[in-house]
PDB file of C-alpha atoms in Angstrom:
ATOM      1  CA  MET A   1       0.000   0.000   0.000  1.00  0.00           C
ATOM      2  CA  THR A   2       1.310   3.429  -0.894  1.00  0.00           C
ATOM      3  CA  LEU A   3       0.667   5.940   1.839  1.00  0.00           C
ATOM      4  CA  ASN A   4      -0.207   9.488   0.924  1.00  0.00           C
ATOM      5  CA  ALA A   5      -2.064  12.311   2.605  1.00  0.00           C
ATOM      6  CA  GLY A   6      -5.447  10.921   1.560  1.00  0.00           C
ATOM      7  CA  THR A   7      -4.930   7.229   2.316  1.00  0.00           C
ATOM      8  CA  PHE A   8      -6.733   7.491   5.660  1.00  0.00           C
ATOM      9  CA  ALA A   9      -9.150  10.190   6.759  1.00  0.00           C
ATOM     10  CA  CYS A  10      -7.713  10.178  10.274  1.00  0.00           C
ATOM     11  CA  ARG A  11      -5.357   8.297  12.589  1.00  0.00           C
ATOM     12  CA  ASP A  12      -8.202   6.150  13.945  1.00  0.00           C
ATOM     13  CA  ASP A  13      -9.023   4.946  10.415  1.00  0.00           C
ATOM     14  CA  ALA A  14      -5.386   3.961   9.907  1.00  0.00           C
ATOM     15  CA  GLU A  15      -5.343   2.150  13.254  1.00  0.00           C
ATOM     16  CA  ALA A  16      -8.507   0.204  12.432  1.00  0.00           C
ATOM     17  CA  HIS A  17      -7.074  -0.733   9.047  1.00  0.00           C
ATOM     18  CA  TYR A  18      -3.727  -1.960  10.398  1.00  0.00           C
ATOM     19  CA  LEU A  19      -5.292  -3.857  13.299  1.00  0.00           C
ATOM     20  CA  ALA A  20      -7.468  -5.696  10.778  1.00  0.00           C
ATOM     21  CA  VAL A  21      -4.649  -6.478   8.344  1.00  0.00           C
ATOM     22  CA  ILE A  22      -2.490  -7.813  11.175  1.00  0.00           C
ATOM     23  CA  ASP A  23      -5.312 -10.126  12.263  1.00  0.00           C
ATOM     24  CA  LYS A  24      -5.794 -11.267   8.655  1.00  0.00           C
ATOM     25  CA  ALA A  25      -2.080 -11.920   8.144  1.00  0.00           C
ATOM     26  CA  ALA A  26      -1.923 -13.965  11.345  1.00  0.00           C
ATOM     27  CA  ALA A  27      -4.994 -15.952  10.333  1.00  0.00           C
ATOM     28  CA  ASP A  28      -3.515 -16.606   6.889  1.00  0.00           C
ATOM     29  CA  GLU A  29      -0.287 -17.898   8.472  1.00  0.00           C
ATOM     30  CA  ARG A  30      -2.224 -20.263  10.742  1.00  0.00           C
ATOM     31  CA  TRP A  31      -4.649 -21.470   8.083  1.00  0.00           C
ATOM     32  CA  ILE A  32      -4.779 -25.157   7.193  1.00  0.00           C
ATOM     33  CA  ASP A  33      -7.302 -26.748   4.878  1.00  0.00           C
ATOM     34  CA  PRO A  34     -10.099 -28.044   7.179  1.00  0.00           C
ATOM     35  CA  ALA A  35      -9.988 -31.567   5.747  1.00  0.00           C
ATOM     36  CA  GLN A  36      -6.216 -31.704   6.203  1.00  0.00           C
ATOM     37  CA  ALA A  37      -6.553 -30.307   9.732  1.00  0.00           C
ATOM     38  CA  GLU A  38      -8.975 -33.131  10.549  1.00  0.00           C
ATOM     39  CA  MET A  39      -6.491 -35.704   9.270  1.00  0.00           C
ATOM     40  CA  TYR A  40      -3.778 -34.130  11.429  1.00  0.00           C
ATOM     41  CA  ARG A  41      -6.091 -34.289  14.459  1.00  0.00           C
ATOM     42  CA  GLN A  42      -6.841 -37.957  13.828  1.00  0.00           C
ATOM     43  CA  LYS A  43      -3.170 -38.830  13.350  1.00  0.00           C
ATOM     44  CA  LEU A  44      -2.205 -36.896  16.472  1.00  0.00           C
ATOM     45  CA  SER A  45      -4.874 -38.676  18.488  1.00  0.00           C
ATOM     46  CA  GLN A  46      -3.584 -42.030  17.253  1.00  0.00           C
ATOM     47  CA  ALA A  47       0.040 -41.057  17.889  1.00  0.00           C
ATOM     48  CA  GLN A  48      -0.779 -40.012  21.455  1.00  0.00           C
ATOM     49  CA  VAL A  49      -2.227 -43.451  22.261  1.00  0.00           C
ATOM     50  CA  GLY A  50       0.552 -45.436  20.610  1.00  0.00           C
ATOM     51  CA  GLY A  51      -0.669 -45.886  17.059  1.00  0.00           C
ATOM     52  CA  GLY A  52      -3.642 -46.640  14.865  1.00  0.00           C
ATOM     53  CA  GLY A  53      -4.875 -47.189  11.348  1.00  0.00           C
ATOM     54  CA  LEU A  54      -3.676 -43.909   9.851  1.00  0.00           C
ATOM     55  CA  ILE A  55      -0.251 -44.230  11.466  1.00  0.00           C
ATOM     56  CA  ASN A  56       0.091 -47.809  10.219  1.00  0.00           C
ATOM     57  CA  ALA A  57      -1.078 -46.886   6.710  1.00  0.00           C
ATOM     58  CA  GLU A  58       1.373 -43.998   6.495  1.00  0.00           C
ATOM     59  CA  ALA A  59       4.207 -46.205   7.732  1.00  0.00           C
ATOM     60  CA  ALA A  60       3.395 -48.807   5.084  1.00  0.00           C
ATOM     61  CA  ALA A  61       3.216 -46.135   2.369  1.00  0.00           C
ATOM     62  CA  LEU A  62       6.579 -44.703   3.446  1.00  0.00           C
ATOM     63  CA  GLY A  63       8.215 -48.097   3.878  1.00  0.00           C
ATOM     64  CA  THR A  64       9.071 -47.441   7.522  1.00  0.00           C
ATOM     65  CA  ASP A  65       7.879 -48.622  10.907  1.00  0.00           C
ATOM     66  CA  ALA A  66       4.830 -47.226  12.689  1.00  0.00           C
ATOM     67  CA  GLU A  67       6.879 -45.960  15.649  1.00  0.00           C
ATOM     68  CA  THR A  68       8.940 -43.736  13.351  1.00  0.00           C
ATOM     69  CA  VAL A  69       5.745 -42.253  11.917  1.00  0.00           C
ATOM     70  CA  ARG A  70       4.208 -41.894  15.381  1.00  0.00           C
ATOM     71  CA  GLN A  71       7.243 -39.981  16.639  1.00  0.00           C
ATOM     72  CA  ALA A  72       7.241 -37.791  13.516  1.00  0.00           C
ATOM     73  CA  VAL A  73       3.572 -36.922  14.056  1.00  0.00           C
ATOM     74  CA  LEU A  74       4.271 -35.951  17.673  1.00  0.00           C
ATOM     75  CA  ARG A  75       7.322 -33.877  16.670  1.00  0.00           C
ATOM     76  CA  ASN A  76       5.419 -32.122  13.881  1.00  0.00           C
ATOM     77  CA  HIS A  77       2.581 -31.329  16.262  1.00  0.00           C
ATOM     78  CA  GLN A  78       5.026 -29.784  18.743  1.00  0.00           C
ATOM     79  CA  ARG A  79       6.598 -27.690  15.967  1.00  0.00           C
ATOM     80  CA  TRP A  80       3.170 -26.513  14.841  1.00  0.00           C
ATOM     81  CA  GLN A  81       2.257 -25.527  18.417  1.00  0.00           C
ATOM     82  CA  GLN A  82       5.475 -23.521  18.654  1.00  0.00           C
ATOM     83  CA  ARG A  83       4.734 -21.887  15.303  1.00  0.00           C
ATOM     84  CA  ILE A  84       1.208 -20.794  16.198  1.00  0.00           C
ATOM     85  CA  THR A  85       2.433 -19.536  19.576  1.00  0.00           C
ATOM     86  CA  HIS A  86       5.046 -17.431  17.766  1.00  0.00           C
ATOM     87  CA  ILE A  87       2.391 -16.072  15.398  1.00  0.00           C
ATOM     88  CA  GLU A  88       0.052 -15.191  18.264  1.00  0.00           C
ATOM     89  CA  LEU A  89       2.721 -13.445  20.317  1.00  0.00           C
ATOM     90  CA  ALA A  90       3.873 -11.483  17.264  1.00  0.00           C
ATOM     91  CA  ARG A  91       0.249 -10.550  16.491  1.00  0.00           C
ATOM     92  CA  VAL A  92      -0.411  -9.278  20.011  1.00  0.00           C
ATOM     93  CA  GLN A  93       2.835  -7.302  20.062  1.00  0.00           C
ATOM     94  CA  ALA A  94       2.207  -5.782  16.635  1.00  0.00           C
ATOM     95  CA  LYS A  95      -1.319  -4.728  17.558  1.00  0.00           C
ATOM     96  CA  ALA A  96      -0.029  -3.061  20.721  1.00  0.00           C
ATOM     97  CA  SER A  97       2.558  -1.216  18.626  1.00  0.00           C
ATOM     98  CA  ILE A  98      -0.143  -0.118  16.173  1.00  0.00           C
ATOM     99  CA  ARG A  99      -2.215   1.291  19.020  1.00  0.00           C
ATOM    100  CA  ASN A 100       0.829   3.221  20.254  1.00  0.00           C
ATOM    101  CA  ALA A 101       1.873   4.495  16.811  1.00  0.00           C
ATOM    102  CA  SER A 102       1.283   8.165  16.130  1.00  0.00           C
ATOM    103  CA  THR A 103       1.209   8.039  12.313  1.00  0.00           C
ATOM    104  CA  ALA A 104      -0.004   5.799   9.532  1.00  0.00           C
ATOM    105  CA  ALA A 105       3.565   5.559   8.249  1.00  0.00           C
ATOM    106  CA  HIS A 106       4.687   4.168  11.595  1.00  0.00           C
ATOM    107  CA  MET A 107       1.762   1.719  11.521  1.00  0.00           C
ATOM    108  CA  GLN A 108       2.819   0.591   8.038  1.00  0.00           C
ATOM    109  CA  ALA A 109       6.355   0.000   9.338  1.00  0.00           C
ATOM    110  CA  VAL A 110       4.992  -2.032  12.273  1.00  0.00           C
ATOM    111  CA  TYR A 111       2.907  -4.113   9.874  1.00  0.00           C
ATOM    112  CA  GLN A 112       5.896  -4.753   7.583  1.00  0.00           C
ATOM    113  CA  THR A 113       8.045  -5.818  10.528  1.00  0.00           C
ATOM    114  CA  PHE A 114       5.256  -8.115  11.698  1.00  0.00           C
ATOM    115  CA  LYS A 115       4.905  -9.723   8.260  1.00  0.00           C
ATOM    116  CA  GLU A 116       8.663 -10.255   8.018  1.00  0.00           C
ATOM    117  CA  SER A 117       8.677 -11.920  11.441  1.00  0.00           C
ATOM    118  CA  LEU A 118       6.278 -14.575  10.253  1.00  0.00           C
TER     119      LEU A 118
END
C-alpha cells in the first residue's frame, strides 16, 4: 500500500485498518485446509495413544515402521504448536505497537516488521 495524505481520513481509520490487516495476516499464516486439519487431528490422536490405522497406513506407504511415523507426528505437532504460539505473540505485540503508533507511516512499518517476522 502506498501511503499518501489521503490514504486514511484520520489516525483512527489507519489504526482500524492496520489492526485488521495484522489479524488477517496472522490468520492466513495459521490457516490449514479443514480436511487436512482433521487428518492431522486424527493422526495426532492415534500417535498419542501409541498408534492406529492412519499411522500404520502412512508407515506402510513410506516403507518405515509405525513408531517412526508416530514420533514424527508428535514432533510435527510440537513444531506446529510452537509456530502458532510465535504467530500469536507477534500478532499481540504488533497490535499493541499499532495502538501506540502516532502516524499511519509508523503503523505501516509495524505491519511490515510483523509480516517479516512470520
